[in-house]
Short mmCIF file of C-alpha atoms and ligand atoms in Angstrom, two decimals:
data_model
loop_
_atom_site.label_atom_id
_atom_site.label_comp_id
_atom_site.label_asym_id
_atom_site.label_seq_id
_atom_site.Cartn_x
_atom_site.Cartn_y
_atom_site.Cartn_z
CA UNK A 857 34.96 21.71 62.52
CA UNK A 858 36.35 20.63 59.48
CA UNK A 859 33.49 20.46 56.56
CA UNK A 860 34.36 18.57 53.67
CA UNK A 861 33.06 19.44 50.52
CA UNK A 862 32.79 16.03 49.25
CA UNK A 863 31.58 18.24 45.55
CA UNK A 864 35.30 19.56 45.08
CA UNK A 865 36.40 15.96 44.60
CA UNK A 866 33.66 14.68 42.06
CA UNK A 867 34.79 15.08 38.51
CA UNK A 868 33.11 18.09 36.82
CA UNK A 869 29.97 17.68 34.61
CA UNK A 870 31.45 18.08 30.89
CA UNK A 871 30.09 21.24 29.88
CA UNK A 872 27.80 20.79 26.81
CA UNK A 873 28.57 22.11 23.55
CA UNK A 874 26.22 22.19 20.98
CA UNK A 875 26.46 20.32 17.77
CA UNK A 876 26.50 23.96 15.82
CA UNK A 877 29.72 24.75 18.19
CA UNK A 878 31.22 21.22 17.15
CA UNK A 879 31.00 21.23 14.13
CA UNK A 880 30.64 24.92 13.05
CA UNK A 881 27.58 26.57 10.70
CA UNK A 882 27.59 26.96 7.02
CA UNK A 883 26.60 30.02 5.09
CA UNK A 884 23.25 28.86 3.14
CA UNK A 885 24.30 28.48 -0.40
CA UNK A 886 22.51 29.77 -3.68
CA UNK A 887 19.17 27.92 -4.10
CA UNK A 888 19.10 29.08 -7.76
CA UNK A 889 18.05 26.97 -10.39
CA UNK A 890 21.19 27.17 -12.99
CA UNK A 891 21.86 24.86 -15.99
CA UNK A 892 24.50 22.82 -14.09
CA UNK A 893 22.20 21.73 -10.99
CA UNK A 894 19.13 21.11 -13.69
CA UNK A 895 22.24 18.43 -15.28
CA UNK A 896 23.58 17.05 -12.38
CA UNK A 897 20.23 16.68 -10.69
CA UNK A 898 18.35 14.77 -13.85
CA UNK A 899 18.77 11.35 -13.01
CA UNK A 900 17.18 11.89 -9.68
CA UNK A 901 14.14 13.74 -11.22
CA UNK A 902 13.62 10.76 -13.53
CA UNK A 903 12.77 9.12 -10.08
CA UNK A 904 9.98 10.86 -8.73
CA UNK A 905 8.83 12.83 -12.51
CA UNK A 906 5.42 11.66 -11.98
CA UNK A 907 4.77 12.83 -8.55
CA UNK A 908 6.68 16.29 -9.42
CA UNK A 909 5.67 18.29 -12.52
CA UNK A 910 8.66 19.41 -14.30
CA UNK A 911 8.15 23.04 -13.79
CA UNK A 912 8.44 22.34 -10.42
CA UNK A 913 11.39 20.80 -10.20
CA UNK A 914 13.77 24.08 -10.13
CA UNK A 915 12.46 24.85 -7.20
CA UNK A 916 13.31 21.30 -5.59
CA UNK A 917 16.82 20.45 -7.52
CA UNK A 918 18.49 23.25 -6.39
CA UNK A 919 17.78 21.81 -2.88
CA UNK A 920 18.73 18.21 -3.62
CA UNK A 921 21.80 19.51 -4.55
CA UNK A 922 22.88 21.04 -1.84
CA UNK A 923 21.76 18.40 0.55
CA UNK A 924 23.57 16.12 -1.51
CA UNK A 925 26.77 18.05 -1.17
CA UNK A 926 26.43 18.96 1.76
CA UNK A 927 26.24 15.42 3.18
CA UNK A 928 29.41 14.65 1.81
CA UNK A 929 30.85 18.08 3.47
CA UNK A 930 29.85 17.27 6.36
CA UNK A 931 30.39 13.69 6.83
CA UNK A 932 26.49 12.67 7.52
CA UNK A 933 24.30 9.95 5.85
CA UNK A 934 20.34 10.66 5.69
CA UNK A 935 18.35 7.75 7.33
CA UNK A 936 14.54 8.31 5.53
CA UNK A 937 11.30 6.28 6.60
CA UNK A 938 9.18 5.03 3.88
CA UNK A 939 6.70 7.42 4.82
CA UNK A 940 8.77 10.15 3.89
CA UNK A 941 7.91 12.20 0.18
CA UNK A 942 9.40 11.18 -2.98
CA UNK A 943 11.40 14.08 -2.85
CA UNK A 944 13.81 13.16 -0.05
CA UNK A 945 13.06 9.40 -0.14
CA UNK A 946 14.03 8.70 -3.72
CA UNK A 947 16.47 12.11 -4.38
CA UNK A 948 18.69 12.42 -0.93
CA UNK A 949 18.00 9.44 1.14
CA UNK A 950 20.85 7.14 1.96
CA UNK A 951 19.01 4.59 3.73
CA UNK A 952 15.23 3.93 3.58
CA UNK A 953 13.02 1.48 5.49
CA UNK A 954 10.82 0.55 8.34
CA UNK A 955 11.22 1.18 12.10
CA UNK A 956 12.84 -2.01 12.37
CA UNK A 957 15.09 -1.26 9.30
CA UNK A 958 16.25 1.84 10.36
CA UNK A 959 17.16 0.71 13.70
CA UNK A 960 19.21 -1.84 12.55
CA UNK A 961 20.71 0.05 9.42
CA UNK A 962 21.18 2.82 12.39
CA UNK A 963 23.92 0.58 14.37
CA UNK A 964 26.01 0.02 11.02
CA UNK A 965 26.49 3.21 9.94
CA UNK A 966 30.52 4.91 9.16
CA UNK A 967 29.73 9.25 9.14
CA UNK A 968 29.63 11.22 12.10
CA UNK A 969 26.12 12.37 11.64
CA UNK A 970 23.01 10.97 11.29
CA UNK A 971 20.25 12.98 9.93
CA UNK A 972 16.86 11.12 10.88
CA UNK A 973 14.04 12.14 8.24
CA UNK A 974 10.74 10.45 10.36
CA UNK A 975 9.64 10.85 13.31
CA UNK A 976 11.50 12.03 16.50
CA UNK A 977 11.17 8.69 18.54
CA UNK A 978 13.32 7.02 15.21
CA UNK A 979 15.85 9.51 15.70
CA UNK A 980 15.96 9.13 19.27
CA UNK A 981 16.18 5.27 18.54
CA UNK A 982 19.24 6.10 16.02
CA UNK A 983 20.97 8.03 19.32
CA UNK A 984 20.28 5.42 21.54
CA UNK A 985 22.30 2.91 19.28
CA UNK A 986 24.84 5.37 18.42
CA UNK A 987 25.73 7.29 21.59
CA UNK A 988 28.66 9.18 20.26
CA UNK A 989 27.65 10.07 16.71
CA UNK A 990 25.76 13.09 16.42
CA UNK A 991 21.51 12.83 15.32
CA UNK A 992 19.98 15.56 13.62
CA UNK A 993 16.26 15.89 12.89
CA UNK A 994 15.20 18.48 11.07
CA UNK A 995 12.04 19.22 12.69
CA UNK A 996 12.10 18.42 16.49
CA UNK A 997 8.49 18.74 16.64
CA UNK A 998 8.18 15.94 14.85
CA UNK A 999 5.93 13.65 17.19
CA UNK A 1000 3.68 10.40 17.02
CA UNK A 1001 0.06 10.00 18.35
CA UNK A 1002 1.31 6.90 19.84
CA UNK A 1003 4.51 8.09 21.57
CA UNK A 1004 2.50 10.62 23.32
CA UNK A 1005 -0.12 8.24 24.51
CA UNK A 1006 2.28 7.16 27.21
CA UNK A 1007 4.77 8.35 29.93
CA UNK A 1008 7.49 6.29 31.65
CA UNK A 1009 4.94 6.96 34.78
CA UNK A 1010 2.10 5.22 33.07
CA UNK A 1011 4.70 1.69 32.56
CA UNK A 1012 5.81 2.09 36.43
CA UNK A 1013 2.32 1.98 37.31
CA UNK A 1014 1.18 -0.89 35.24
CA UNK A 1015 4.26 -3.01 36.42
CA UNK A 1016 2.99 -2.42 39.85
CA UNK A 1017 -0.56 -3.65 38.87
CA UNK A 1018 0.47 -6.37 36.89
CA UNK A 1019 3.76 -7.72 38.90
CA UNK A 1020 6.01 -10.08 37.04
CA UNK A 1021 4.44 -9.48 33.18
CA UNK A 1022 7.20 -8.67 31.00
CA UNK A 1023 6.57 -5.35 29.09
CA UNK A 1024 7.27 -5.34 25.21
CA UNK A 1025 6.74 -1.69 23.64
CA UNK A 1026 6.21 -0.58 20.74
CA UNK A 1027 9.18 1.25 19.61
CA UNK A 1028 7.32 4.18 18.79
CA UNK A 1029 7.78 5.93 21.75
CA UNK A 1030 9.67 8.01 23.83
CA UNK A 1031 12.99 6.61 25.21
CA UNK A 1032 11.40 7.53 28.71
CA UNK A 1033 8.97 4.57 28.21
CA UNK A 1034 11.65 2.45 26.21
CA UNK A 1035 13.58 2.54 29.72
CA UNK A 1036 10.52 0.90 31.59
CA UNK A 1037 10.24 -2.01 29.15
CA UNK A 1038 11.56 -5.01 28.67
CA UNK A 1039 12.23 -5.73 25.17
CA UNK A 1040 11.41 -3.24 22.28
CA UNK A 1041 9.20 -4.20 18.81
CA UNK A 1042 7.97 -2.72 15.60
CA UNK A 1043 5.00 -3.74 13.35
CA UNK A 1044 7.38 -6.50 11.55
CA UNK A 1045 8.41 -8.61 14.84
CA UNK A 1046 5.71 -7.98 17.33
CA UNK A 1047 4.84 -11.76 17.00
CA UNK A 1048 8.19 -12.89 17.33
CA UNK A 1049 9.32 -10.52 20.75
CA UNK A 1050 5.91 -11.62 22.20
CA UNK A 1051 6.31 -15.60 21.43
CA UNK A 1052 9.92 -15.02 22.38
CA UNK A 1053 9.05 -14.45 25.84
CA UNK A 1054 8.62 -17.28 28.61
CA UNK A 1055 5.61 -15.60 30.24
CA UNK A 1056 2.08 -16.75 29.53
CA UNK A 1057 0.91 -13.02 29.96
CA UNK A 1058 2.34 -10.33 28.13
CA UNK A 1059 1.77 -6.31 28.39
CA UNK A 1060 2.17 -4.94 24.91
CA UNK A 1061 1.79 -1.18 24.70
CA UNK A 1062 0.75 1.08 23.76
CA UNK A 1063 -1.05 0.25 20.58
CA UNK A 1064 -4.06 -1.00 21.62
CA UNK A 1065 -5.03 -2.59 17.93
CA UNK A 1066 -1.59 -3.59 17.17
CA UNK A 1067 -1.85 -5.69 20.29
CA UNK A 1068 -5.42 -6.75 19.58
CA UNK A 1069 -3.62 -7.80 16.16
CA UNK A 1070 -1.20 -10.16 17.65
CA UNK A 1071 -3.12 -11.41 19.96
CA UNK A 1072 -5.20 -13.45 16.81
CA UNK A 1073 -1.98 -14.79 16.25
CA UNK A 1074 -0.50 -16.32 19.43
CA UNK A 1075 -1.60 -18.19 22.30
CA UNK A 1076 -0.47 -15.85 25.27
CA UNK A 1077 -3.29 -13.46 26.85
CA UNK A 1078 -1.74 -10.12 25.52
CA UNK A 1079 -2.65 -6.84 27.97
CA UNK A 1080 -2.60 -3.56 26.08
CA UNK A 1081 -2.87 0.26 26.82
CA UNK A 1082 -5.21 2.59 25.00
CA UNK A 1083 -2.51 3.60 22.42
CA UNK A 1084 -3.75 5.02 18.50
CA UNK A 1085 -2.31 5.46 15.05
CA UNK A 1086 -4.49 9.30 14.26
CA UNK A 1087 -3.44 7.93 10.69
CA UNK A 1088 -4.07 4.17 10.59
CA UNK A 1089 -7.33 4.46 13.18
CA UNK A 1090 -8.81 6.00 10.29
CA UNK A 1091 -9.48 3.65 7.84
CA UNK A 1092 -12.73 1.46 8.10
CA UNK A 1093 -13.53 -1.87 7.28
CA UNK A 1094 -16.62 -0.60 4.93
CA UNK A 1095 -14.63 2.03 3.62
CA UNK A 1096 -12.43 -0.81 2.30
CA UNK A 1097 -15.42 -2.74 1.67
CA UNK A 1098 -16.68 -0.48 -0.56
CA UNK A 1099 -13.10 0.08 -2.32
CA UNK A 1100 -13.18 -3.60 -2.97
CA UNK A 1101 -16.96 -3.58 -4.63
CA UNK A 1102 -15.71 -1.08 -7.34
CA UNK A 1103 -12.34 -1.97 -8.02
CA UNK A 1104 -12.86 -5.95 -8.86
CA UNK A 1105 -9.87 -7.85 -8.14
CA UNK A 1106 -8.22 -4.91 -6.70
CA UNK A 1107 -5.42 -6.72 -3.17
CA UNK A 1108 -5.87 -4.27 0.08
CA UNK A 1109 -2.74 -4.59 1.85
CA UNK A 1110 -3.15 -3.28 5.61
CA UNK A 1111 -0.80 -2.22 8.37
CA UNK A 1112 -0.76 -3.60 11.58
CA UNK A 1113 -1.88 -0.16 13.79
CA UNK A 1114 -5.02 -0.74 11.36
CA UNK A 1115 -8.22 -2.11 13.75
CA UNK A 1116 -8.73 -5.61 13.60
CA UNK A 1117 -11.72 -5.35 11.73
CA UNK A 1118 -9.87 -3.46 9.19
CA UNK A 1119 -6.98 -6.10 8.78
CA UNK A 1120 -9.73 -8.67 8.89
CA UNK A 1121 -10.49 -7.55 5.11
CA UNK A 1122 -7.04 -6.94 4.04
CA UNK A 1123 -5.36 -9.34 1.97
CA UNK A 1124 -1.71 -9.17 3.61
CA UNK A 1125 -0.90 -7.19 7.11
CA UNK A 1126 2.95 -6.35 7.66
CA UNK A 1127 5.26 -3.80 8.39
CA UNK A 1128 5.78 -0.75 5.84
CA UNK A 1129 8.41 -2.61 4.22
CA UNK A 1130 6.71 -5.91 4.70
CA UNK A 1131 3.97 -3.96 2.50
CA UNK A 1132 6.26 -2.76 -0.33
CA UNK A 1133 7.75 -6.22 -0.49
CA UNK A 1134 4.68 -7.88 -0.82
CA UNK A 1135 3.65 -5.39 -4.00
CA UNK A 1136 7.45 -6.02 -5.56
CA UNK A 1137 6.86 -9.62 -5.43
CA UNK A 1138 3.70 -10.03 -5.97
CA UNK A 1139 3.08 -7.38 -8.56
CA UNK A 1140 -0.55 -7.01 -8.16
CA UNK A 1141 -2.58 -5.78 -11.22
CA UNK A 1142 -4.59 -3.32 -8.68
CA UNK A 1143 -3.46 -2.58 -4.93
CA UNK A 1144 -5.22 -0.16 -2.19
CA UNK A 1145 -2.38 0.78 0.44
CA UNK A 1146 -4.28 1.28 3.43
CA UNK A 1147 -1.42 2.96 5.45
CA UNK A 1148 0.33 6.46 4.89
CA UNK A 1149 0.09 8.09 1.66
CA UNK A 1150 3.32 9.16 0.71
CA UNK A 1151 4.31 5.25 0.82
CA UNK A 1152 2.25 4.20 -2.58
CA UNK A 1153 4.08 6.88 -4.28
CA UNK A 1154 7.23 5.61 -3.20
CA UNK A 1155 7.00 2.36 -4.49
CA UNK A 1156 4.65 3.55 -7.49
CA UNK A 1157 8.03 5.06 -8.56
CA UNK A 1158 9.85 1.38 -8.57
CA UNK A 1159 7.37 -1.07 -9.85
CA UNK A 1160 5.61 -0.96 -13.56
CA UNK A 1161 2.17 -2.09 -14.37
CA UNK A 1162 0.88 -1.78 -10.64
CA UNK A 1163 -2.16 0.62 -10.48
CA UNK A 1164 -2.16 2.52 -6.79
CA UNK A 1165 -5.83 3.18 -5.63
CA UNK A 1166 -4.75 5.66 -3.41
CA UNK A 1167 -6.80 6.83 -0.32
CA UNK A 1168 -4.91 9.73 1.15
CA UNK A 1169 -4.35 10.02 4.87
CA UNK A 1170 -1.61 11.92 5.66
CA UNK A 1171 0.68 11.85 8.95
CA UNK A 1172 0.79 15.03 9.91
CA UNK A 1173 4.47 14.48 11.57
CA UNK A 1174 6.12 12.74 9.13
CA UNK A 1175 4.91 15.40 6.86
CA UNK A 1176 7.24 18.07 9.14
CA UNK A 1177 10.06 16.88 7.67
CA UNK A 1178 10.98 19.18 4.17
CA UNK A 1179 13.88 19.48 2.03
CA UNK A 1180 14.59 22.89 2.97
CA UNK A 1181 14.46 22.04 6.84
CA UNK A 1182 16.73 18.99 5.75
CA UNK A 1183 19.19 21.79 4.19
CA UNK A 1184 19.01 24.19 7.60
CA UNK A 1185 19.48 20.81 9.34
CA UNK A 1186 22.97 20.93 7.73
CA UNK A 1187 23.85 23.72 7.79
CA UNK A 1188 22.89 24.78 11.50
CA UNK A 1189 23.81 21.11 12.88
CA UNK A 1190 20.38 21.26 14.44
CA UNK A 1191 17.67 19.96 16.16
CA UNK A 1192 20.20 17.97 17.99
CA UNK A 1193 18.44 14.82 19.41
CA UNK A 1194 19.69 14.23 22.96
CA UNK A 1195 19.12 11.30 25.48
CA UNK A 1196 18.97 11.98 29.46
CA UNK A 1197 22.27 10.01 30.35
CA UNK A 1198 19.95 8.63 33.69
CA UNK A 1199 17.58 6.74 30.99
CA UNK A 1200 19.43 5.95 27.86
CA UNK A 1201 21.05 2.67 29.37
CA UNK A 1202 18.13 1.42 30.29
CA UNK A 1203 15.96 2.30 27.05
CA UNK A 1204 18.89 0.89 24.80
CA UNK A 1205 19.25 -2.42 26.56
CA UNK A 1206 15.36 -2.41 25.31
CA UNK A 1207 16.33 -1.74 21.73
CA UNK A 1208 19.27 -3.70 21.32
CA UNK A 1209 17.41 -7.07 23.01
CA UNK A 1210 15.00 -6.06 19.72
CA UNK A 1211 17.46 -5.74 17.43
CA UNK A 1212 19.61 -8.50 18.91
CA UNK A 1213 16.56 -11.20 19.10
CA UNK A 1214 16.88 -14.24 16.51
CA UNK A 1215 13.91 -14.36 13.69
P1 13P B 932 6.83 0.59 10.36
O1 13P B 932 7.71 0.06 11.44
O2 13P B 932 5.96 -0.46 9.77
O3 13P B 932 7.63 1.34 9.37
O4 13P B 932 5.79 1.61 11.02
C1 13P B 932 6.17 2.80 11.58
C2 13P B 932 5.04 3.71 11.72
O5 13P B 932 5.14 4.75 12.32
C3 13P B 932 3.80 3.32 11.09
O6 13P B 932 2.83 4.27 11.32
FE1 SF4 B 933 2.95 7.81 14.55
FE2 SF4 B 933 0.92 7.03 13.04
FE3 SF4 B 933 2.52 8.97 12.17
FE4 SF4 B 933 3.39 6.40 12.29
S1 SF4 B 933 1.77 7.23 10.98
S2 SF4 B 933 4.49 8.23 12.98
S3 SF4 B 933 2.33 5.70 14.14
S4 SF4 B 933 1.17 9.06 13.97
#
């Protein structure tokens, strides 16, 4: 008997190469602080001077420097989240924004490399709308409580309890769980996917109080999945109560992964950039942030005559991301963020219907 070895005529899996093997590694340069880099870095420190005292600086501009040249070297552009520090979001950032932002900014981008500063579902978004450009993040570790609330498992089994309901995620999660769903969201067009939908009953996971959220503000009975924010489940409404009672007059500006109760005293609820818009137009005498902290340093650095009450609750992942692991980044071509070939079609079609969908 013949036996056919039906393997000898499939085309061979391409063997992988890693980014470093690509695109070779770079000797790490001098970091020292010299009287040229303290020159050509100065405009940038007038940028973030009041979050960095000056005597710090040499040990951050020599850094800057080489990021910034190194970009340039190697043909990559640095995609930053607001949430990011002054120090890479005002001094090497190319592009700077929201979820929503960066996923679109993502799909129109010329180099060959994308380095993601956030969190390692955005740079697993970036790869998923740029399949054959190479994303770096600097620290894969780089997680989100909400991400690792839920599996693609946990969406197969609530499609089978709840037959028929469309599924709109939140895009902060794994591309797993992006491949399950229907149609993607962030904070700034939650309302929008949901009402864009034709079914009366919508599943929209996993963040339990950004569902809760929109669910005030539409007419469809919203299911949700037990989904937190560690940073934004935090805040309480009579902690901001109490901000409000000593700082007369002060506006409390709230993000959407807040609790209802919490938004319920806020002035405005949006997106992160829907919250730095609202200060740059509105100027406010005296604003309260009540998301990330990094983000009312950010913006404290681009308006005048706003005063920041800040409460300080950190994101421990976003906070992963330094300049020096930016630099290694660079120079190593690592972490390289990949996307299992049997779920990336799947999880982009959910993205791009987000990113495609008419406001
Ligand atoms: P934005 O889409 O509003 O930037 O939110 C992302 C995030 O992780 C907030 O915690
Ligand atoms: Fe995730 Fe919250 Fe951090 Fe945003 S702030 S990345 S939602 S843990």
């Amino acid at each position: 008997m013949t036996r056919l070895d039906l393997r000898a005529d499939a085309a061979p899996a391409p063997a992988f190469v890693s980014a470093a093997a690509r695109f070779g590694v770079i000797e790490k340069p001098d970091l020292a602080y010299t009287p040229a880099i303290a020159r050509e870095t100065a405009h940038l420190y007038e940028k973030v001077k009041d979050f960095i005292p000056a005597i710090e600086w040499a040990a951050y501009a020599p850094y800057v420097h080489a990021i910034n040249r190194l970009k340039k070297e190697r043909n990559a552009v640095i995609l930053a989240h607001n949430y990011q520090t002054p120090d890479i979001f005002h001094c090497v950032a190319d592009i700077v924004g929201d979820s929503l932002q960066l996923a679109r900014d993502a799909t129109k981008v010329d180099a060959e490399i994308i380095v993601q500063c956030g969190v390692h579902f955005m740079a697993e978004t970036s790869k998923l709308l740029n399949p054959e450009k190479t994303v770096l993040i600097p620290d894969a570790k780089a997680g989100c409580s909400l991400s690792e609330s839920i599996t693609g498992a946990d969406v197969r089994l609530l499609k089978e309890r709840y037959p028929g309901v469309p599924v709109v995620t939140y895009v902060n999660t794994s591309a797993d769980v992006k491949a399950e769903t229907d149609i993607c969201c962030t904070s700034s067009n939650v309302l929008a996917v949901v009402e864009s939908l034709e079914s009366d009953t919508v599943l929209c996971i996993p963040d339990e109080y950004l569902a809760m959220n929109v669910a005030r503000q539409t007419n469809k009975k919203i299911l949700t999945w037990k989904g937190h924010c560690e940073v934004h489940e935090r805040f309480t409404a009579a902690e901001l109560l109490a901000y409000k009672e000593a700082n007369p007059g002060i506006e409390i500006i709230g993000h959407p992964e807040c609790h209802p109760d919490v938004i319920a005293v806020c002035d405005f609820a949006g997106s992160t950039s829907g919250m730095i818009n609202y200060v740059k137009d509105k100027r406010p005498q005296k604003v309260l942030l009540v998301t990330e902290c990094s983000m009312a340093s950010n913006i404290q650095a681009e308006v005048e005559g706003v005063d920041f009450v800040k409460p300080c609750n950190l994101c421990p992942h976003m906070k992963r991301i330094t300049l020096p692991k930016i630099l290694d980044s660079l120079l190593n071509m690592t972490e390289e963020v990949l996307v299992d070939p049997a779920i990336a079609g799947r999880a982009r079609l959910a993205v791009e219907r987000m990113v495609n969908l008419k406001q």
